[in-house]
Coordinates of C-alpha atoms in Angstrom, one line a residue:
Chain A
X8 CA -82.1 -43.5 53.6
X9 CA -83.6 -40.0 53.6
X10 CA -83.2 -40.0 57.4
X11 CA -79.5 -41.0 57.1
X12 CA -78.8 -38.2 54.6
X13 CA -80.7 -35.7 56.8
X14 CA -78.7 -36.8 59.8
X15 CA -75.5 -36.4 57.8
X16 CA -76.5 -33.0 56.6
X17 CA -77.4 -32.0 60.1
X18 CA -74.3 -33.4 61.5
X19 CA -72.1 -31.6 59.0
X20 CA -73.9 -28.4 59.7
X21 CA -73.3 -28.9 63.4
X22 CA -69.6 -29.7 62.8
X23 CA -69.1 -26.6 60.5
X24 CA -71.4 -23.9 61.6
X25 CA -70.7 -20.4 60.3
X26 CA -68.5 -18.4 62.5
X27 CA -70.5 -15.3 62.1
X28 CA -71.7 -15.7 65.7
X29 CA -68.1 -15.9 67.1
X30 CA -65.5 -13.2 67.3
X31 CA -61.8 -13.7 68.2
X32 CA -60.2 -10.9 70.0
X33 CA -56.5 -10.6 70.9
X34 CA -55.1 -8.0 73.3
X35 CA -51.4 -7.7 72.8
X36 CA -49.0 -5.7 75.0
X37 CA -45.7 -4.2 73.6
X38 CA -43.6 -3.7 76.8
X39 CA -41.6 -0.6 77.6
X40 CA -37.9 -1.5 77.0
X41 CA -35.6 1.1 78.3
X42 CA -32.6 0.9 76.0
X43 CA -30.7 3.0 73.4
X44 CA -31.1 2.7 70.6
X45 CA -34.7 1.4 70.8
X46 CA -36.3 0.3 67.6
X47 CA -40.0 -0.5 67.7
X48 CA -40.5 -4.3 67.2
X49 CA -41.9 -5.8 64.1
X50 CA -44.9 -7.9 65.1
X51 CA -47.2 -10.4 63.4
X52 CA -50.3 -12.1 64.8
X53 CA -51.8 -14.8 62.7
X54 CA -53.8 -18.0 62.7
X55 CA -52.6 -21.4 61.5
X56 CA -54.1 -24.9 61.4
X57 CA -52.7 -27.4 63.9
X58 CA -50.8 -28.9 61.0
X59 CA -49.1 -25.5 60.5
X60 CA -50.9 -24.2 57.4
X61 CA -51.2 -20.5 57.4
X62 CA -54.8 -19.3 57.6
X63 CA -55.1 -15.6 58.2
X64 CA -53.0 -12.7 59.4
X65 CA -54.6 -10.5 62.1
X66 CA -51.9 -7.9 62.2
X67 CA -48.5 -7.2 60.7
X68 CA -46.6 -4.2 62.0
X69 CA -43.6 -3.3 60.0
X70 CA -41.3 -0.6 58.6
X71 CA -39.1 -1.9 55.8
X72 CA -39.4 -5.0 53.7
X73 CA -35.7 -5.9 54.3
X74 CA -36.6 -7.1 57.7
X75 CA -39.9 -8.9 57.1
X76 CA -38.0 -12.2 57.0
X77 CA -36.9 -11.7 60.6
X78 CA -40.4 -12.5 61.7
X79 CA -39.2 -15.9 60.8
X80 CA -42.3 -18.1 61.5
X81 CA -44.8 -15.6 60.1
X82 CA -42.6 -15.1 57.0
X83 CA -42.3 -18.8 56.5
X84 CA -46.0 -19.6 56.8
X85 CA -47.7 -16.5 55.3
X86 CA -45.4 -13.5 54.5
X87 CA -43.3 -15.0 51.7
X88 CA -46.2 -16.6 49.9
X89 CA -48.3 -13.7 48.8
X90 CA -48.6 -10.2 50.0
X91 CA -52.3 -9.7 49.2
X92 CA -52.8 -12.3 52.1
X93 CA -51.7 -9.6 54.6
X94 CA -51.8 -6.2 52.8
X95 CA -55.0 -5.2 54.5
X96 CA -53.6 -6.1 57.9
X97 CA -50.3 -4.3 57.5
X98 CA -49.5 -1.1 59.4
X99 CA -46.6 0.8 60.9
X100 CA -44.8 -0.5 64.0
X101 CA -46.3 0.6 67.3
X102 CA -44.9 2.2 70.4
X103 CA -45.1 0.4 73.8
X104 CA -48.7 -0.1 74.9
X105 CA -51.6 -2.5 74.7
X106 CA -53.4 -3.0 71.4
X107 CA -56.7 -4.8 70.5
X108 CA -57.1 -7.0 67.5
X109 CA -60.4 -8.4 66.3
X110 CA -61.3 -11.1 63.8
X111 CA -64.8 -12.1 62.6
X112 CA -63.5 -15.3 61.0
X113 CA -63.6 -13.9 57.4
X114 CA -60.7 -14.9 55.2
X115 CA -59.1 -12.6 52.5
X116 CA -60.9 -14.9 50.0
X117 CA -64.2 -13.7 51.4
X118 CA -65.0 -17.1 52.7
X119 CA -65.5 -17.8 56.4
X120 CA -63.0 -20.1 58.2
X121 CA -64.4 -23.5 58.9
X122 CA -64.9 -24.7 62.5
X123 CA -62.2 -26.6 64.3
X124 CA -59.0 -26.3 66.1
X125 CA -56.6 -23.5 65.2
X126 CA -53.4 -22.0 66.7
X127 CA -53.0 -18.3 67.3
X128 CA -49.3 -17.3 66.7
X129 CA -47.8 -14.1 68.0
X130 CA -44.2 -13.2 67.0
X131 CA -42.2 -10.1 67.7
X132 CA -38.7 -9.1 66.7
X133 CA -36.7 -6.0 67.5
X134 CA -33.7 -4.7 65.7
X135 CA -30.7 -4.8 68.2
X136 CA -33.1 -6.6 70.5
X137 CA -34.5 -10.0 70.9
X138 CA -37.2 -12.2 69.2
X139 CA -40.2 -13.7 71.0
X140 CA -42.7 -16.2 69.7
X141 CA -45.9 -17.4 71.5
X142 CA -48.7 -19.8 70.5
X143 CA -52.1 -20.7 71.8
X144 CA -54.4 -23.5 70.6
X145 CA -58.1 -22.3 70.2
X146 CA -61.3 -23.8 68.9
X147 CA -63.4 -21.9 66.5
X148 CA -67.1 -22.6 65.7
X149 CA -68.1 -24.5 68.8
X150 CA -70.0 -21.4 70.2
X151 CA -68.1 -21.8 73.5
X152 CA -66.6 -18.7 75.1
X153 CA -62.9 -19.2 75.6
X154 CA -60.3 -17.0 77.4
X155 CA -56.6 -17.5 77.3
X156 CA -53.8 -15.5 78.8
X157 CA -50.1 -15.7 77.8
X158 CA -47.1 -13.9 79.2
X159 CA -44.1 -12.8 77.1
X160 CA -40.7 -12.5 78.7
X161 CA -38.8 -10.2 76.3
X162 CA -40.4 -8.5 73.4
X163 CA -44.0 -9.3 74.3
X164 CA -46.0 -8.5 77.5
X165 CA -49.4 -9.8 78.5
X166 CA -51.4 -11.5 75.7
X167 CA -55.1 -12.1 76.2
X168 CA -57.1 -14.1 73.7
X169 CA -60.8 -14.5 73.9
X170 CA -63.4 -16.1 71.7
X171 CA -67.1 -15.1 72.1
Chain B
X25 CA -20.0 20.7 49.5
X26 CA -21.2 18.0 47.2
X27 CA -19.2 15.5 49.2
X28 CA -20.6 16.8 52.5
X29 CA -24.0 16.3 51.1
X30 CA -23.2 12.7 50.0
X31 CA -21.7 11.9 53.4
X32 CA -24.8 13.4 54.9
X33 CA -27.0 11.1 52.9
X34 CA -24.8 8.1 53.7
X35 CA -24.9 8.8 57.4
X36 CA -28.5 9.5 57.4
X37 CA -29.0 6.1 55.8
X38 CA -27.0 4.6 58.6
X39 CA -28.9 6.3 61.3
X40 CA -32.4 5.1 60.8
X41 CA -33.8 5.5 64.2
X42 CA -34.3 9.2 64.1
X43 CA -37.4 9.4 66.2
X44 CA -36.6 7.8 69.6
X45 CA -33.9 8.5 72.1
X46 CA -30.7 10.0 70.8
X47 CA -27.9 7.6 70.0
X48 CA -24.8 8.4 67.9
X49 CA -24.1 5.2 66.1
X50 CA -27.3 3.2 65.7
X51 CA -25.7 0.4 63.7
X52 CA -23.0 -1.8 64.9
X53 CA -19.9 -2.4 62.8
X54 CA -17.2 -5.0 63.1
X55 CA -14.1 -6.6 61.7
X56 CA -13.6 -10.3 62.0
X57 CA -10.3 -12.1 61.2
X58 CA -10.1 -15.6 59.7
X59 CA -7.5 -16.4 62.4
X60 CA -6.5 -14.6 65.6
X61 CA -3.7 -17.0 66.5
X62 CA -1.0 -18.4 64.1
X63 CA 1.9 -20.7 64.8
X64 CA 4.1 -20.7 61.7
X65 CA 7.8 -20.2 60.8
X66 CA 7.1 -18.4 57.5
X67 CA 4.8 -15.5 57.1
X68 CA 1.1 -16.1 56.7
X69 CA -1.9 -14.1 55.5
X70 CA -5.1 -13.7 57.4
X71 CA -8.3 -12.6 55.6
X72 CA -10.6 -10.2 57.4
X73 CA -14.2 -9.2 56.8
X74 CA -15.7 -5.9 57.9
X75 CA -19.3 -5.0 57.9
X76 CA -21.9 -2.5 59.2
X77 CA -24.6 -4.8 60.7
X78 CA -26.6 -5.3 63.8
X79 CA -26.5 -9.1 63.5
X80 CA -23.2 -10.1 65.2
X81 CA -21.2 -11.2 63.2
X82 CA -23.4 -11.7 60.2
X83 CA -22.7 -9.1 57.5
X84 CA -25.3 -6.7 56.2
X85 CA -23.5 -3.8 54.5
X86 CA -19.8 -3.4 53.5
X87 CA -17.4 -1.3 55.6
X88 CA -14.2 -0.1 53.8
X89 CA -13.0 0.0 50.3
X90 CA -10.0 1.1 48.3
X91 CA -12.0 2.1 45.2
X92 CA -11.7 -1.3 43.7
X93 CA -14.8 -3.0 45.0
X94 CA -18.4 -3.2 44.3
X95 CA -20.6 -0.1 43.7
X96 CA -21.6 0.7 47.2
X97 CA -23.5 3.9 46.4
X98 CA -23.4 6.6 49.0
X99 CA -21.3 4.5 51.3
X100 CA -18.3 5.3 49.1
X101 CA -18.2 8.7 50.7
X102 CA -18.0 7.3 54.2
X103 CA -15.3 4.8 53.0
X104 CA -13.2 7.7 51.6
X105 CA -12.9 9.0 55.2
X106 CA -11.7 5.7 56.7
X107 CA -8.0 5.1 57.5
X108 CA -6.9 1.5 56.8
X109 CA -4.4 0.8 59.5
X110 CA -2.2 -2.2 60.4
X111 CA 0.1 -1.8 63.4
X112 CA 2.9 -4.5 63.4
X113 CA 4.6 -6.0 66.5
X114 CA 7.2 -3.3 66.4
X115 CA 4.5 -0.6 66.6
X116 CA 5.0 0.6 63.1
X117 CA 1.8 1.8 61.4
X118 CA 1.0 0.7 57.8
X119 CA -1.8 2.7 56.1
X120 CA -1.7 0.8 52.8
X121 CA -4.0 -2.1 53.5
X122 CA -6.3 -2.8 50.6
X123 CA -9.9 -3.3 51.5
X124 CA -12.4 -4.4 48.9
X125 CA -16.1 -3.9 49.2
X126 CA -18.6 -6.5 48.1
X127 CA -22.3 -6.0 48.3
X128 CA -22.7 -7.2 51.9
X129 CA -19.2 -7.0 53.4
X130 CA -15.7 -5.8 52.8
X131 CA -12.6 -8.0 52.7
X132 CA -8.9 -7.5 53.2
X133 CA -5.8 -9.7 53.3
X134 CA -3.1 -8.8 55.8
X135 CA 0.3 -10.4 55.8
X136 CA 1.5 -11.5 59.2
X137 CA 5.3 -11.7 59.0
X138 CA 6.8 -11.2 62.4
X139 CA 6.3 -12.9 65.7
X140 CA 4.0 -10.9 67.9
X141 CA 0.7 -9.1 67.7
X142 CA -0.8 -7.1 64.9
X143 CA -3.6 -4.7 65.3
X144 CA -5.8 -4.2 62.2
X145 CA -8.1 -1.1 62.2
X146 CA -10.6 1.0 60.2
X147 CA -10.4 4.4 61.8
X148 CA -13.1 6.9 61.1
X149 CA -12.1 10.5 61.9
X150 CA -14.5 13.1 63.2
X151 CA -17.8 13.5 61.2
X152 CA -19.9 16.5 62.0
X153 CA -23.5 16.2 63.0
X154 CA -26.1 18.5 64.6
X155 CA -29.0 17.2 66.7
X156 CA -32.0 19.4 67.5
X157 CA -35.7 19.4 68.1
X158 CA -38.0 20.6 65.3
X159 CA -40.5 23.3 66.1
X160 CA -43.1 20.5 66.8
X161 CA -40.8 18.8 69.2
X162 CA -39.6 15.9 67.0
X163 CA -36.0 15.0 67.6
X164 CA -34.0 15.2 64.4
X165 CA -30.4 15.4 63.2
X166 CA -28.5 16.7 60.2
X167 CA -24.9 16.0 59.1
X168 CA -22.3 18.3 57.8
X169 CA -20.4 21.1 59.6
X170 CA -23.0 23.9 59.2
X171 CA -26.4 22.4 58.2
X172 CA -29.3 24.8 57.7
X173 CA -31.7 24.1 60.5
X174 CA -35.4 24.4 60.1
X175 CA -37.0 27.5 61.6
X176 CA -37.9 27.1 65.3
X177 CA -35.3 24.4 66.0
X178 CA -34.5 24.1 69.6
X179 CA -32.1 22.0 71.8
X180 CA -29.4 22.5 69.1
X181 CA -26.2 20.5 69.8
X182 CA -23.3 20.4 67.4
X183 CA -21.5 17.1 67.6
X184 CA -18.8 15.0 66.0
X185 CA -18.6 11.2 65.9
X186 CA -15.5 9.2 65.4
X187 CA -14.8 5.5 65.7
X188 CA -12.3 2.7 65.6
X189 CA -13.3 -0.7 64.2
X190 CA -10.5 -3.2 65.0
X191 CA -9.2 -6.6 65.9
X192 CA -5.9 -8.3 66.9
X193 CA -4.0 -11.2 65.3
X194 CA -0.9 -12.8 66.9
X195 CA 1.8 -14.9 65.3
X196 CA 3.5 -17.2 68.0
X197 CA 3.8 -15.3 71.3
X198 CA 1.7 -12.2 71.9
X199 CA 3.3 -8.8 72.2
X200 CA 2.1 -5.4 73.5
X201 CA 3.5 -2.8 71.1
X202 CA 0.5 -2.9 68.7
X203 CA -2.0 -3.1 71.6
X204 CA -0.6 0.0 73.4
X205 CA -2.8 3.0 72.7
X206 CA -2.0 5.1 69.7
X207 CA -3.5 8.1 71.4
X208 CA -6.4 8.5 69.0
X209 CA -9.9 8.0 70.3
X210 CA -11.1 5.0 72.5
X211 CA -8.8 2.1 72.6
X212 CA -8.5 -1.2 74.6
X213 CA -5.4 -2.4 76.4
X214 CA -4.8 -3.6 79.9
X215 CA -3.3 -6.5 81.9
X216 CA -4.8 -9.3 79.7
X217 CA -3.7 -9.6 76.1
X218 CA -6.6 -9.6 73.7
X219 CA -5.2 -12.6 71.9
X220 CA -4.9 -14.7 75.1
X221 CA -8.6 -15.2 76.0
X222 CA -10.0 -18.4 77.4
X223 CA -13.5 -19.3 78.5
X224 CA -14.3 -18.7 82.2
X225 CA -11.0 -16.9 82.8
X226 CA -11.3 -13.3 84.0
X227 CA -9.8 -11.0 81.4
X228 CA -8.6 -7.6 82.9
X229 CA -8.9 -4.8 80.3
X230 CA -8.5 -1.1 80.5
X231 CA -10.0 1.5 78.2
X232 CA -7.8 4.4 77.1
X233 CA -9.1 7.7 75.7
X234 CA -6.7 9.8 73.5
X235 CA -3.9 7.7 75.0
X236 CA -4.7 8.1 78.7
X237 CA -6.7 5.9 81.0
X238 CA -10.4 6.6 80.6
X239 CA -11.5 8.6 83.6
X240 CA -14.9 9.7 82.3
X241 CA -18.1 7.5 82.1
X242 CA -18.4 5.2 79.1
X243 CA -20.8 2.5 78.0
X244 CA -19.2 -0.9 77.4
X245 CA -21.1 -3.9 76.1
X246 CA -20.3 -7.4 74.9
X247 CA -22.3 -9.6 72.6
X248 CA -21.5 -13.1 71.7
X249 CA -21.5 -14.0 68.0
X250 CA -24.5 -15.6 66.5
X251 CA -27.4 -13.2 67.4
X252 CA -29.0 -14.2 64.1
X253 CA -29.5 -17.8 65.3
X254 CA -30.8 -17.2 68.8
X255 CA -33.9 -15.4 70.1
X256 CA -32.2 -13.5 72.9
X257 CA -29.6 -11.0 71.9
X258 CA -27.9 -11.4 75.3
X259 CA -26.2 -8.1 75.3
X260 CA -24.1 -7.8 78.4
X261 CA -23.3 -4.4 79.8
X262 CA -19.9 -4.2 81.6
X263 CA -19.1 -1.6 84.2
X264 CA -15.8 0.2 84.3
X265 CA -14.0 1.8 87.2
X266 CA -12.7 5.4 87.3
X267 CA -9.6 4.4 85.4
X268 CA -11.4 2.7 82.6
X269 CA -10.6 -0.8 83.9
X270 CA -13.1 -3.7 83.7
X271 CA -13.3 -7.4 83.9
X272 CA -14.7 -9.6 81.1
X273 CA -15.4 -13.3 81.7
X274 CA -16.6 -15.2 78.6
X275 CA -18.8 -18.1 79.6
X276 CA -18.2 -20.0 76.3
X277 CA -15.5 -20.0 73.6
X278 CA -16.3 -18.1 70.4
X279 CA -16.0 -14.7 68.8
X280 CA -17.3 -11.8 70.9
X281 CA -18.2 -8.3 69.9
X282 CA -17.1 -5.5 72.3
X283 CA -18.3 -2.0 71.9
X284 CA -17.5 1.1 74.0
X285 CA -18.6 4.6 73.6
X286 CA -18.0 7.9 75.4
X287 CA -18.4 11.6 74.8
X288 CA -16.8 14.8 76.0
X289 CA -17.6 18.5 75.7
X290 CA -15.6 20.2 73.1
X291 CA -13.7 22.9 74.8
X292 CA -11.2 24.1 72.3
X293 CA -13.3 23.7 69.1
X294 CA -15.6 26.7 68.6
X295 CA -18.0 24.9 66.1
X296 CA -18.5 21.8 68.2
X297 CA -20.4 21.2 71.5
X298 CA -20.0 17.5 72.1
X299 CA -17.6 15.0 70.7
X300 CA -18.5 11.2 70.6
X301 CA -16.0 8.4 70.4
X302 CA -16.7 4.7 69.8
X303 CA -14.7 1.5 69.7
X304 CA -15.9 -1.7 68.0
X305 CA -13.7 -4.8 68.7
X306 CA -13.9 -8.4 67.9
X307 CA -12.3 -10.8 70.4
X308 CA -11.8 -14.5 70.0
X309 CA -12.2 -16.7 73.1
X310 CA -10.9 -20.3 73.1
X311 CA -12.3 -23.3 75.1
X312 CA -10.8 -24.2 78.4

């Protein structure tokens, strides 16, 4: 019996190791769009479970709260629920360029995200422009290095996701 | 002066993208009729909405009021400048249309009595604005005829902006008198009647500037209604020839937004360098 419990404990530890060893990084490109008037896009990058439960916001670039809702998927899953969930990740909109985001797996609650499959969501919307929404399934906590590359067509450029 | 200040604030509010490339009217504006075609013996009314909004044709802010509507704050000063026009099929101009502002849009009823085409417009006369670069190079702008510029301002250009926001409604057979240019600002006429548009048919239009065919460059764009519910804005730029003529082929039926803008150097106005003119039209296209 002791052995069985020990195996269960070991197994559960193996299934949900701490993520402190792994870091998620996302490189996100805001493309140059030559148009007038050009408004910088509102952008959100966040993590959800495969069952579409909001987990954590990595970045939220904005100007005025009137338009938060136009990041429709982010607003639906994280934004409208509770602003402390993303306050610390909120900043002003960015000009065209490539930006690096990092996440050590810590949630705003102070807990560490449990191991398993997650989905990285990237959404961008520009006033008098278009909206773009990309997703990538990732696995956290398996200590395997992963690299993913996505390519936006309108409001997003090259997106690189890596887990180390 | 107080009014100028209020207009200044209002327009500043409407022109939020101060930092990037210069553009005169940063928000779209439109007027949409409940009906563009009517077939009746007696007179009928159409109800129109007008709004300042970048979502085509989803309203965001009201446009137009006869001092009977909602409290619209600083926008009231802009609304005082607007001329409320209806041109009937005979070409007579009626300035007594009552527009009423609500919080997110303005509404008017217009009676359509006579066979032929009516043009319904909100006409904004020249509003003065000065653009410049601050001493640190930041592009900036101030409204009013003689704003006090910060020290070290460079690239100072004194401008005016004016616009027409309009649409057409026809009872029975379409007619041209109301479509023909009034001679004020940018206007659309041409071979195809704006109330006779069908999907996949080539409409031949012509832009007029102060009553004459437009011979100077202008930007013309078309956006199909419903930007709020699609990811791609699908803004289509149309090219015009040296007489202001252009062809528009709608791929699908629906309401379309057409905007045109041009500018000229002000030769005979000592306090203005450049004058800007815009036209914002809504056009209804029917299925084949």
